[in-house]
PDB file of C-alpha atoms and ligand atoms in Angstrom:
ATOM      1  CA  UNK M   1      94.951  35.330 201.279  1.00 70.00           C
ATOM      2  CA  UNK M   2      98.808  35.250 200.755  1.00 91.00           C
ATOM      3  CA  UNK M   3     100.026  38.332 199.238  1.00 97.00           C
ATOM      4  CA  UNK M   4     101.262  38.119 195.660  1.00 98.00           C
ATOM      5  CA  UNK M   5     105.062  38.930 195.609  1.00 98.00           C
ATOM      6  CA  UNK M   6     105.432  41.593 192.649  1.00 98.00           C
ATOM      7  CA  UNK M   7     108.868  42.642 191.103  1.00 98.00           C
ATOM      8  CA  UNK M   8     108.704  46.219 189.426  1.00 98.00           C
ATOM      9  CA  UNK M   9     111.208  46.934 186.534  1.00 98.00           C
ATOM     10  CA  UNK M  10     111.135  50.625 185.808  1.00 98.00           C
ATOM     11  CA  UNK M  11     113.208  53.062 184.210  1.00 97.00           C
ATOM     12  CA  UNK M  12     111.650  56.400 184.945  1.00 97.00           C
ATOM     13  CA  UNK M  13     109.477  58.471 186.802  1.00 97.00           C
ATOM     14  CA  UNK M  14     107.762  55.552 188.216  1.00 98.00           C
ATOM     15  CA  UNK M  15     104.160  56.896 188.506  1.00 98.00           C
ATOM     16  CA  UNK M  16     102.765  53.505 187.899  1.00 98.00           C
ATOM     17  CA  UNK M  17     104.856  52.043 190.510  1.00 98.00           C
ATOM     18  CA  UNK M  18     103.569  54.650 192.664  1.00 98.00           C
ATOM     19  CA  UNK M  19      99.734  53.311 191.919  1.00 97.00           C
ATOM     20  CA  UNK M  20     100.852  50.052 192.614  1.00 98.00           C
ATOM     21  CA  UNK M  21     102.645  50.963 195.911  1.00 98.00           C
ATOM     22  CA  UNK M  22      99.310  52.957 196.829  1.00 97.00           C
ATOM     23  CA  UNK M  23      97.032  49.960 195.873  1.00 97.00           C
ATOM     24  CA  UNK M  24      99.270  47.489 197.737  1.00 97.00           C
ATOM     25  CA  UNK M  25      99.605  49.646 201.030  1.00 97.00           C
ATOM     26  CA  UNK M  26      95.732  50.526 200.783  1.00 96.00           C
ATOM     27  CA  UNK M  27      95.103  46.473 200.805  1.00 96.00           C
ATOM     28  CA  UNK M  28      92.946  47.192 197.770  1.00 94.00           C
ATOM     29  CA  UNK M  29      94.972  44.353 195.944  1.00 95.00           C
ATOM     30  CA  UNK M  30      96.292  41.031 197.760  1.00 97.00           C
ATOM     31  CA  UNK M  31      99.660  41.867 196.440  1.00 98.00           C
ATOM     32  CA  UNK M  32     102.769  43.419 197.759  1.00 98.00           C
ATOM     33  CA  UNK M  33     106.065  44.845 196.044  1.00 98.00           C
ATOM     34  CA  UNK M  34     108.712  42.693 196.777  1.00 98.00           C
ATOM     35  CA  UNK M  35     111.529  44.591 194.810  1.00 98.00           C
ATOM     36  CA  UNK M  36     112.092  47.418 192.626  1.00 98.00           C
ATOM     37  CA  UNK M  37     114.513  47.011 189.832  1.00 98.00           C
ATOM     38  CA  UNK M  38     115.804  50.080 188.196  1.00 98.00           C
ATOM     39  CA  UNK M  39     118.395  50.698 185.296  1.00 97.00           C
ATOM     40  CA  UNK M  40     118.686  54.225 185.615  1.00 97.00           C
ATOM     41  CA  UNK M  41     120.668  55.910 188.808  1.00 96.00           C
ATOM     42  CA  UNK M  42     118.705  58.691 190.281  1.00 96.00           C
ATOM     43  CA  UNK M  43     115.108  57.592 188.487  1.00 97.00           C
ATOM     44  CA  UNK M  44     112.080  58.688 190.316  1.00 98.00           C
ATOM     45  CA  UNK M  45     110.968  55.006 190.664  1.00 98.00           C
ATOM     46  CA  UNK M  46     113.975  54.472 192.753  1.00 98.00           C
ATOM     47  CA  UNK M  47     112.900  57.304 195.109  1.00 98.00           C
ATOM     48  CA  UNK M  48     109.435  56.544 195.264  1.00 98.00           C
ATOM     49  CA  UNK M  49     110.582  52.789 196.297  1.00 98.00           C
ATOM     50  CA  UNK M  50     112.752  54.505 199.039  1.00 97.00           C
ATOM     51  CA  UNK M  51     109.979  56.137 200.206  1.00 97.00           C
ATOM     52  CA  UNK M  52     107.719  53.342 200.634  1.00 97.00           C
ATOM     53  CA  UNK M  53     110.396  51.191 202.113  1.00 97.00           C
ATOM     54  CA  UNK M  54     110.373  48.619 199.299  1.00 98.00           C
ATOM     55  CA  UNK M  55     113.793  47.216 198.678  1.00 98.00           C
ATOM     56  CA  UNK M  56     115.105  48.618 195.505  1.00 98.00           C
ATOM     57  CA  UNK M  57     117.848  47.856 192.963  1.00 98.00           C
ATOM     58  CA  UNK M  58     119.655  49.994 190.662  1.00 98.00           C
ATOM     59  CA  UNK M  59     121.380  48.125 187.830  1.00 97.00           C
ATOM     60  CA  UNK M  60     122.724  50.524 185.456  1.00 96.00           C
ATOM     61  CA  UNK M  61     122.525  48.612 181.972  1.00 93.00           C
ATOM     62  CA  UNK M  62     125.900  50.385 180.676  1.00 94.00           C
ATOM     63  CA  UNK M  63     127.956  48.534 183.191  1.00 95.00           C
ATOM     64  CA  UNK M  64     126.912  45.195 181.844  1.00 95.00           C
ATOM     65  CA  UNK M  65     128.872  43.619 178.995  1.00 95.00           C
ATOM     66  CA  UNK M  66     125.966  42.041 177.351  1.00 93.00           C
ATOM     67  CA  UNK M  67     122.185  42.088 177.344  1.00 91.00           C
ATOM     68  CA  UNK M  68     122.394  38.925 178.585  1.00 92.00           C
ATOM     69  CA  UNK M  69     124.706  39.571 181.625  1.00 94.00           C
ATOM     70  CA  UNK M  70     122.167  42.481 182.399  1.00 96.00           C
ATOM     71  CA  UNK M  71     119.330  40.236 182.046  1.00 96.00           C
ATOM     72  CA  UNK M  72     120.938  37.597 184.383  1.00 96.00           C
ATOM     73  CA  UNK M  73     121.673  40.374 186.965  1.00 97.00           C
ATOM     74  CA  UNK M  74     117.748  41.297 187.011  1.00 98.00           C
ATOM     75  CA  UNK M  75     116.778  37.716 187.269  1.00 98.00           C
ATOM     76  CA  UNK M  76     119.125  37.368 190.447  1.00 98.00           C
ATOM     77  CA  UNK M  77     117.393  40.346 191.928  1.00 98.00           C
ATOM     78  CA  UNK M  78     113.936  38.778 191.459  1.00 98.00           C
ATOM     79  CA  UNK M  79     114.964  35.542 192.680  1.00 98.00           C
ATOM     80  CA  UNK M  80     116.660  36.837 195.529  1.00 98.00           C
ATOM     81  CA  UNK M  81     113.301  38.582 196.536  1.00 98.00           C
ATOM     82  CA  UNK M  82     110.996  35.548 195.921  1.00 98.00           C
ATOM     83  CA  UNK M  83     109.319  37.448 193.060  1.00 98.00           C
ATOM     84  CA  UNK M  84     106.111  35.466 191.769  1.00 98.00           C
ATOM     85  CA  UNK M  85     105.067  38.163 189.105  1.00 98.00           C
ATOM     86  CA  UNK M  86     107.203  40.697 187.236  1.00 98.00           C
ATOM     87  CA  UNK M  87     105.602  44.074 186.356  1.00 98.00           C
ATOM     88  CA  UNK M  88     107.240  46.227 183.247  1.00 98.00           C
ATOM     89  CA  UNK M  89     106.317  49.428 184.320  1.00 98.00           C
ATOM     90  CA  UNK M  90     108.136  52.213 182.164  1.00 97.00           C
ATOM     91  CA  UNK M  91     110.914  49.759 181.744  1.00 97.00           C
ATOM     92  CA  UNK M  92     112.798  50.940 178.670  1.00 93.00           C
ATOM     93  CA  UNK M  93     114.992  47.680 178.088  1.00 92.00           C
ATOM     94  CA  UNK M  94     113.954  44.824 175.881  1.00 90.00           C
ATOM     95  CA  UNK M  95     114.535  41.809 177.647  1.00 93.00           C
ATOM     96  CA  UNK M  96     116.202  38.627 175.811  1.00 92.00           C
ATOM     97  CA  UNK M  97     113.884  35.812 174.936  1.00 94.00           C
ATOM     98  CA  UNK M  98     115.400  33.697 177.435  1.00 95.00           C
ATOM     99  CA  UNK M  99     114.221  35.993 180.138  1.00 96.00           C
ATOM    100  CA  UNK M 100     110.819  36.382 178.489  1.00 97.00           C
ATOM    101  CA  UNK M 101     110.570  32.604 178.457  1.00 97.00           C
ATOM    102  CA  UNK M 102     111.583  31.894 182.059  1.00 97.00           C
ATOM    103  CA  UNK M 103     108.913  34.399 183.127  1.00 98.00           C
ATOM    104  CA  UNK M 104     106.026  33.117 180.861  1.00 96.00           C
ATOM    105  CA  UNK M 105     102.723  33.800 181.965  1.00 97.00           C
ATOM    106  CA  UNK M 106     104.213  35.788 184.786  1.00 98.00           C
ATOM    107  CA  UNK M 107     105.509  38.871 183.183  1.00 98.00           C
ATOM    108  CA  UNK M 108     103.107  41.675 182.247  1.00 98.00           C
ATOM    109  CA  UNK M 109     103.888  45.055 180.858  1.00 98.00           C
ATOM    110  CA  UNK M 110     101.652  48.649 180.760  1.00 98.00           C
ATOM    111  CA  UNK M 111     101.609  50.272 177.499  1.00 98.00           C
ATOM    112  CA  UNK M 112     100.330  53.692 176.546  1.00 98.00           C
ATOM    113  CA  UNK M 113      98.151  52.666 173.531  1.00 97.00           C
ATOM    114  CA  UNK M 114      95.337  50.490 172.562  1.00 96.00           C
ATOM    115  CA  UNK M 115      97.486  47.424 171.159  1.00 97.00           C
ATOM    116  CA  UNK M 116      98.135  46.192 168.544  1.00 98.00           C
ATOM    117  CA  UNK M 117      97.884  50.052 167.603  1.00 98.00           C
ATOM    118  CA  UNK M 118     101.132  51.904 168.356  1.00 98.00           C
ATOM    119  CA  UNK M 119     103.244  49.587 169.681  1.00 98.00           C
ATOM    120  CA  UNK M 120     107.152  50.370 170.579  1.00 96.00           C
ATOM    121  CA  UNK M 121     108.428  53.813 171.584  1.00 93.00           C
ATOM    122  CA  UNK M 122     106.768  57.032 171.188  1.00 96.00           C
ATOM    123  CA  UNK M 123     103.035  55.461 171.364  1.00 98.00           C
ATOM    124  CA  UNK M 124     101.567  58.728 172.333  1.00 98.00           C
ATOM    125  CA  UNK M 125     103.097  60.679 169.320  1.00 98.00           C
ATOM    126  CA  UNK M 126     102.530  57.819 167.098  1.00 98.00           C
ATOM    127  CA  UNK M 127      98.536  58.416 168.031  1.00 98.00           C
ATOM    128  CA  UNK M 128      98.722  62.079 167.671  1.00 98.00           C
ATOM    129  CA  UNK M 129     100.499  61.917 164.116  1.00 98.00           C
ATOM    130  CA  UNK M 130      97.737  59.368 163.162  1.00 98.00           C
ATOM    131  CA  UNK M 131      94.960  61.831 164.029  1.00 98.00           C
ATOM    132  CA  UNK M 132      93.094  59.259 165.855  1.00 97.00           C
ATOM    133  CA  UNK M 133      90.139  59.915 168.112  1.00 96.00           C
ATOM    134  CA  UNK M 134      90.653  57.486 170.637  1.00 95.00           C
ATOM    135  CA  UNK M 135      93.643  56.071 172.246  1.00 96.00           C
ATOM    136  CA  UNK M 136      94.400  54.418 175.702  1.00 95.00           C
ATOM    137  CA  UNK M 137      96.481  51.987 177.375  1.00 96.00           C
ATOM    138  CA  UNK M 138      97.008  48.032 177.635  1.00 96.00           C
ATOM    139  CA  UNK M 139      98.148  45.822 180.059  1.00 97.00           C
ATOM    140  CA  UNK M 140      99.477  42.807 178.381  1.00 98.00           C
ATOM    141  CA  UNK M 141     101.465  39.710 179.195  1.00 98.00           C
ATOM    142  CA  UNK M 142     104.852  39.913 177.547  1.00 98.00           C
ATOM    143  CA  UNK M 143     106.067  37.599 174.850  1.00 97.00           C
ATOM    144  CA  UNK M 144     109.289  37.576 172.835  1.00 95.00           C
ATOM    145  CA  UNK M 145     108.190  40.673 170.504  1.00 95.00           C
ATOM    146  CA  UNK M 146     107.808  44.274 171.544  1.00 94.00           C
ATOM    147  CA  UNK M 147     104.202  44.673 172.818  1.00 96.00           C
ATOM    148  CA  UNK M 148     102.883  41.860 170.993  1.00 97.00           C
ATOM    149  CA  UNK M 149     101.928  39.968 174.014  1.00 97.00           C
ATOM    150  CA  UNK M 150      98.120  38.676 174.836  1.00 97.00           C
ATOM    151  CA  UNK M 151      96.054  41.515 175.967  1.00 96.00           C
ATOM    152  CA  UNK M 152      94.878  41.436 179.574  1.00 95.00           C
ATOM    153  CA  UNK M 153      92.929  44.787 179.880  1.00 93.00           C
ATOM    154  CA  UNK M 154      92.779  47.860 178.191  1.00 93.00           C
ATOM    155  CA  UNK M 155      91.212  51.499 178.809  1.00 92.00           C
ATOM    156  CA  UNK M 156      90.254  54.000 176.340  1.00 93.00           C
ATOM    157  CA  UNK M 157      91.151  57.620 176.433  1.00 94.00           C
ATOM    158  CA  UNK M 158      89.735  60.262 174.069  1.00 94.00           C
ATOM    159  CA  UNK M 159      92.117  62.314 171.885  1.00 96.00           C
ATOM    160  CA  UNK M 160      91.021  66.190 172.276  1.00 96.00           C
ATOM    161  CA  UNK M 161      91.298  69.079 169.854  1.00 95.00           C
ATOM    162  CA  UNK M 162      94.445  70.894 170.812  1.00 96.00           C
ATOM    163  CA  UNK M 163      96.278  67.832 172.667  1.00 98.00           C
ATOM    164  CA  UNK M 164     100.016  67.634 172.495  1.00 98.00           C
ATOM    165  CA  UNK M 165     102.092  64.675 173.746  1.00 98.00           C
ATOM    166  CA  UNK M 166     102.167  66.135 177.226  1.00 98.00           C
ATOM    167  CA  UNK M 167      98.340  66.709 177.663  1.00 98.00           C
ATOM    168  CA  UNK M 168      97.515  63.248 176.107  1.00 98.00           C
ATOM    169  CA  UNK M 169     100.276  61.194 177.863  1.00 98.00           C
ATOM    170  CA  UNK M 170      98.920  62.763 181.284  1.00 97.00           C
ATOM    171  CA  UNK M 171      95.514  61.570 180.571  1.00 96.00           C
ATOM    172  CA  UNK M 172      96.590  58.220 179.619  1.00 96.00           C
ATOM    173  CA  UNK M 173      98.264  58.074 182.846  1.00 97.00           C
ATOM    174  CA  UNK M 174      95.395  58.666 184.895  1.00 95.00           C
ATOM    175  CA  UNK M 175      93.874  55.640 183.248  1.00 94.00           C
ATOM    176  CA  UNK M 176      97.067  53.620 183.410  1.00 95.00           C
ATOM    177  CA  UNK M 177      97.088  54.433 187.080  1.00 96.00           C
ATOM    178  CA  UNK M 178      94.015  52.646 187.598  1.00 94.00           C
ATOM    179  CA  UNK M 179      94.425  49.640 185.213  1.00 94.00           C
ATOM    180  CA  UNK M 180      97.596  48.284 186.328  1.00 96.00           C
ATOM    181  CA  UNK M 181      96.703  47.917 190.019  1.00 96.00           C
ATOM    182  CA  UNK M 182      93.197  46.439 188.616  1.00 94.00           C
ATOM    183  CA  UNK M 183      95.256  43.942 186.587  1.00 95.00           C
ATOM    184  CA  UNK M 184      97.761  43.073 189.264  1.00 97.00           C
ATOM    185  CA  UNK M 185      94.856  42.515 191.668  1.00 95.00           C
ATOM    186  CA  UNK M 186      92.888  40.137 189.243  1.00 93.00           C
ATOM    187  CA  UNK M 187      96.333  38.129 188.764  1.00 96.00           C
ATOM    188  CA  UNK M 188      96.872  38.100 192.467  1.00 96.00           C
ATOM    189  CA  UNK M 189      93.428  36.560 192.837  1.00 93.00           C
ATOM    190  CA  UNK M 190      94.114  33.992 190.453  1.00 94.00           C
ATOM    191  CA  UNK M 191      91.330  35.085 188.200  1.00 92.00           C
ATOM    192  CA  UNK M 192      93.318  35.821 185.143  1.00 94.00           C
ATOM    193  CA  UNK M 193      94.007  32.498 182.785  1.00 95.00           C
ATOM    194  CA  UNK M 194      96.357  32.839 179.605  1.00 95.00           C
ATOM    195  CA  UNK M 195      94.858  30.510 177.119  1.00 94.00           C
ATOM    196  CA  UNK M 196      97.050  30.596 173.880  1.00 93.00           C
ATOM    197  CA  UNK M 197      96.886  33.985 172.505  1.00 94.00           C
ATOM    198  CA  UNK M 198      93.796  35.126 174.528  1.00 94.00           C
ATOM    199  CA  UNK M 199      93.303  35.809 178.298  1.00 94.00           C
ATOM    200  CA  UNK M 200      90.199  34.594 180.194  1.00 91.00           C
ATOM    201  CA  UNK M 201      89.273  36.502 183.324  1.00 90.00           C
ATOM    202  CA  UNK M 202      87.301  35.099 185.987  1.00 86.00           C
ATOM    203  CA  UNK M 203      84.420  37.134 187.734  1.00 79.00           C
ATOM    204  CA  UNK M 204      84.672  37.484 191.276  1.00 68.00           C
ATOM    205  CA  UNK M 205      82.179  34.412 191.652  1.00 66.00           C
ATOM    206  CA  UNK M 206      84.309  32.287 189.348  1.00 63.00           C
ATOM    207  CA  UNK M 207      82.272  32.639 186.189  1.00 60.00           C
ATOM    208  CA  UNK M 208      83.855  34.880 183.149  1.00 55.00           C
ATOM    209  CA  UNK M 209      83.621  38.462 183.689  1.00 54.00           C
ATOM    210  CA  UNK M 210      81.686  39.763 180.362  1.00 45.00           C
ATOM    211  CA  UNK M 211      83.939  43.109 179.756  1.00 43.00           C
ATOM    212  CA  UNK M 212      87.153  43.984 180.580  1.00 54.00           C
ATOM    213  CA  UNK M 213      87.410  47.366 179.195  1.00 52.00           C
ATOM    214  CA  UNK M 214      87.857  50.584 181.213  1.00 52.00           C
ATOM    215  CA  UNK M 215      87.148  48.700 184.488  1.00 52.00           C
ATOM    216  CA  UNK M 216      86.086  50.490 187.405  1.00 50.00           C
ATOM    217  CA  UNK M 217      88.528  49.967 190.257  1.00 45.00           C
ATOM    218  CA  UNK M 218      87.066  48.963 193.439  1.00 41.00           C
TER     219      UNK M 218
HETATM  220  C1  GRF U   1     103.936  54.663 180.970  1.00 80.93           C
HETATM  221  O1  GRF U   1     103.184  55.742 179.998  1.00 80.93           O
HETATM  222  C2  GRF U   1     103.907  53.437 180.463  1.00 80.93           C
HETATM  223  O2  GRF U   1     102.846  52.735 179.699  1.00 80.93           O
HETATM  224  C3  GRF U   1     105.113  53.306 179.592  1.00 80.93           C
HETATM  225  O3  GRF U   1     105.629  53.987 180.473  1.00 80.93           O
HETATM  226  C4  GRF U   1     105.308  54.963 181.121  1.00 80.93           C
HETATM  227  C5  GRF U   1     106.095  55.133 182.452  1.00 80.93           C
HETATM  228  O4  GRF U   1     105.309  55.909 183.174  1.00 80.93           O
HETATM  229  N1  GRF U   1     105.725  51.946 179.150  1.00 80.93           N
HETATM  230  P1  GRF U   1     105.973  56.039 184.974  1.00 80.93           P
HETATM  231  O5  GRF U   1     107.690  55.734 184.827  1.00 80.93           O
HETATM  232  O6  GRF U   1     105.053  54.928 185.450  1.00 80.93           O
HETATM  233  O7  GRF U   1     105.462  57.398 185.287  1.00 80.93           O
END
């Protein structure tokens, strides 16, 4: 099977990028990371890409006159590396509608909450402040809103007595690191179908998978 060429956009530590890199290099999923684009010089994501021998492009957004100019530079980097799927893995810039439209159905994001609860920034803090007992993470297709696109898969994480932002975020990260490679693997295998606002997942034998919550990663 041909490996799906994935471009990862990241701004921070890049632990989700790390999980993807590990899944690809272990051949657990039929994908490879073709390029990492990062808007923050010195970010962990750039270091992780370098350590894995994956091309990395640093595009500090403040050096661009407009959002459109920045998005165009991101687009050029993705196209130059033949990217087929774009993964937002802790990418802290909102992409312009024209960019999102160009990648419709080929652009996914990982978010640290069970969407549609707690969209936007500070999702972990929002969950703590609201006192929910269960939160989690979501991988979804990106539409023109902020964290509003069709949900592909989710994993639940309990909120424990005494949790603070750091402890809860750490527990969510563990699930993100399972969920994101799992979903990229499904997409790479051609098993994810966007049908309007809903996503259908085919089982390995071509029949629809029944449940896609807290999946067991092979
Ligand atoms: C993750 O929690 C992700 O859900 C959010 O940003 C965080 C990125 O973490 N969008 P990392 O940079 O992958 O470690």
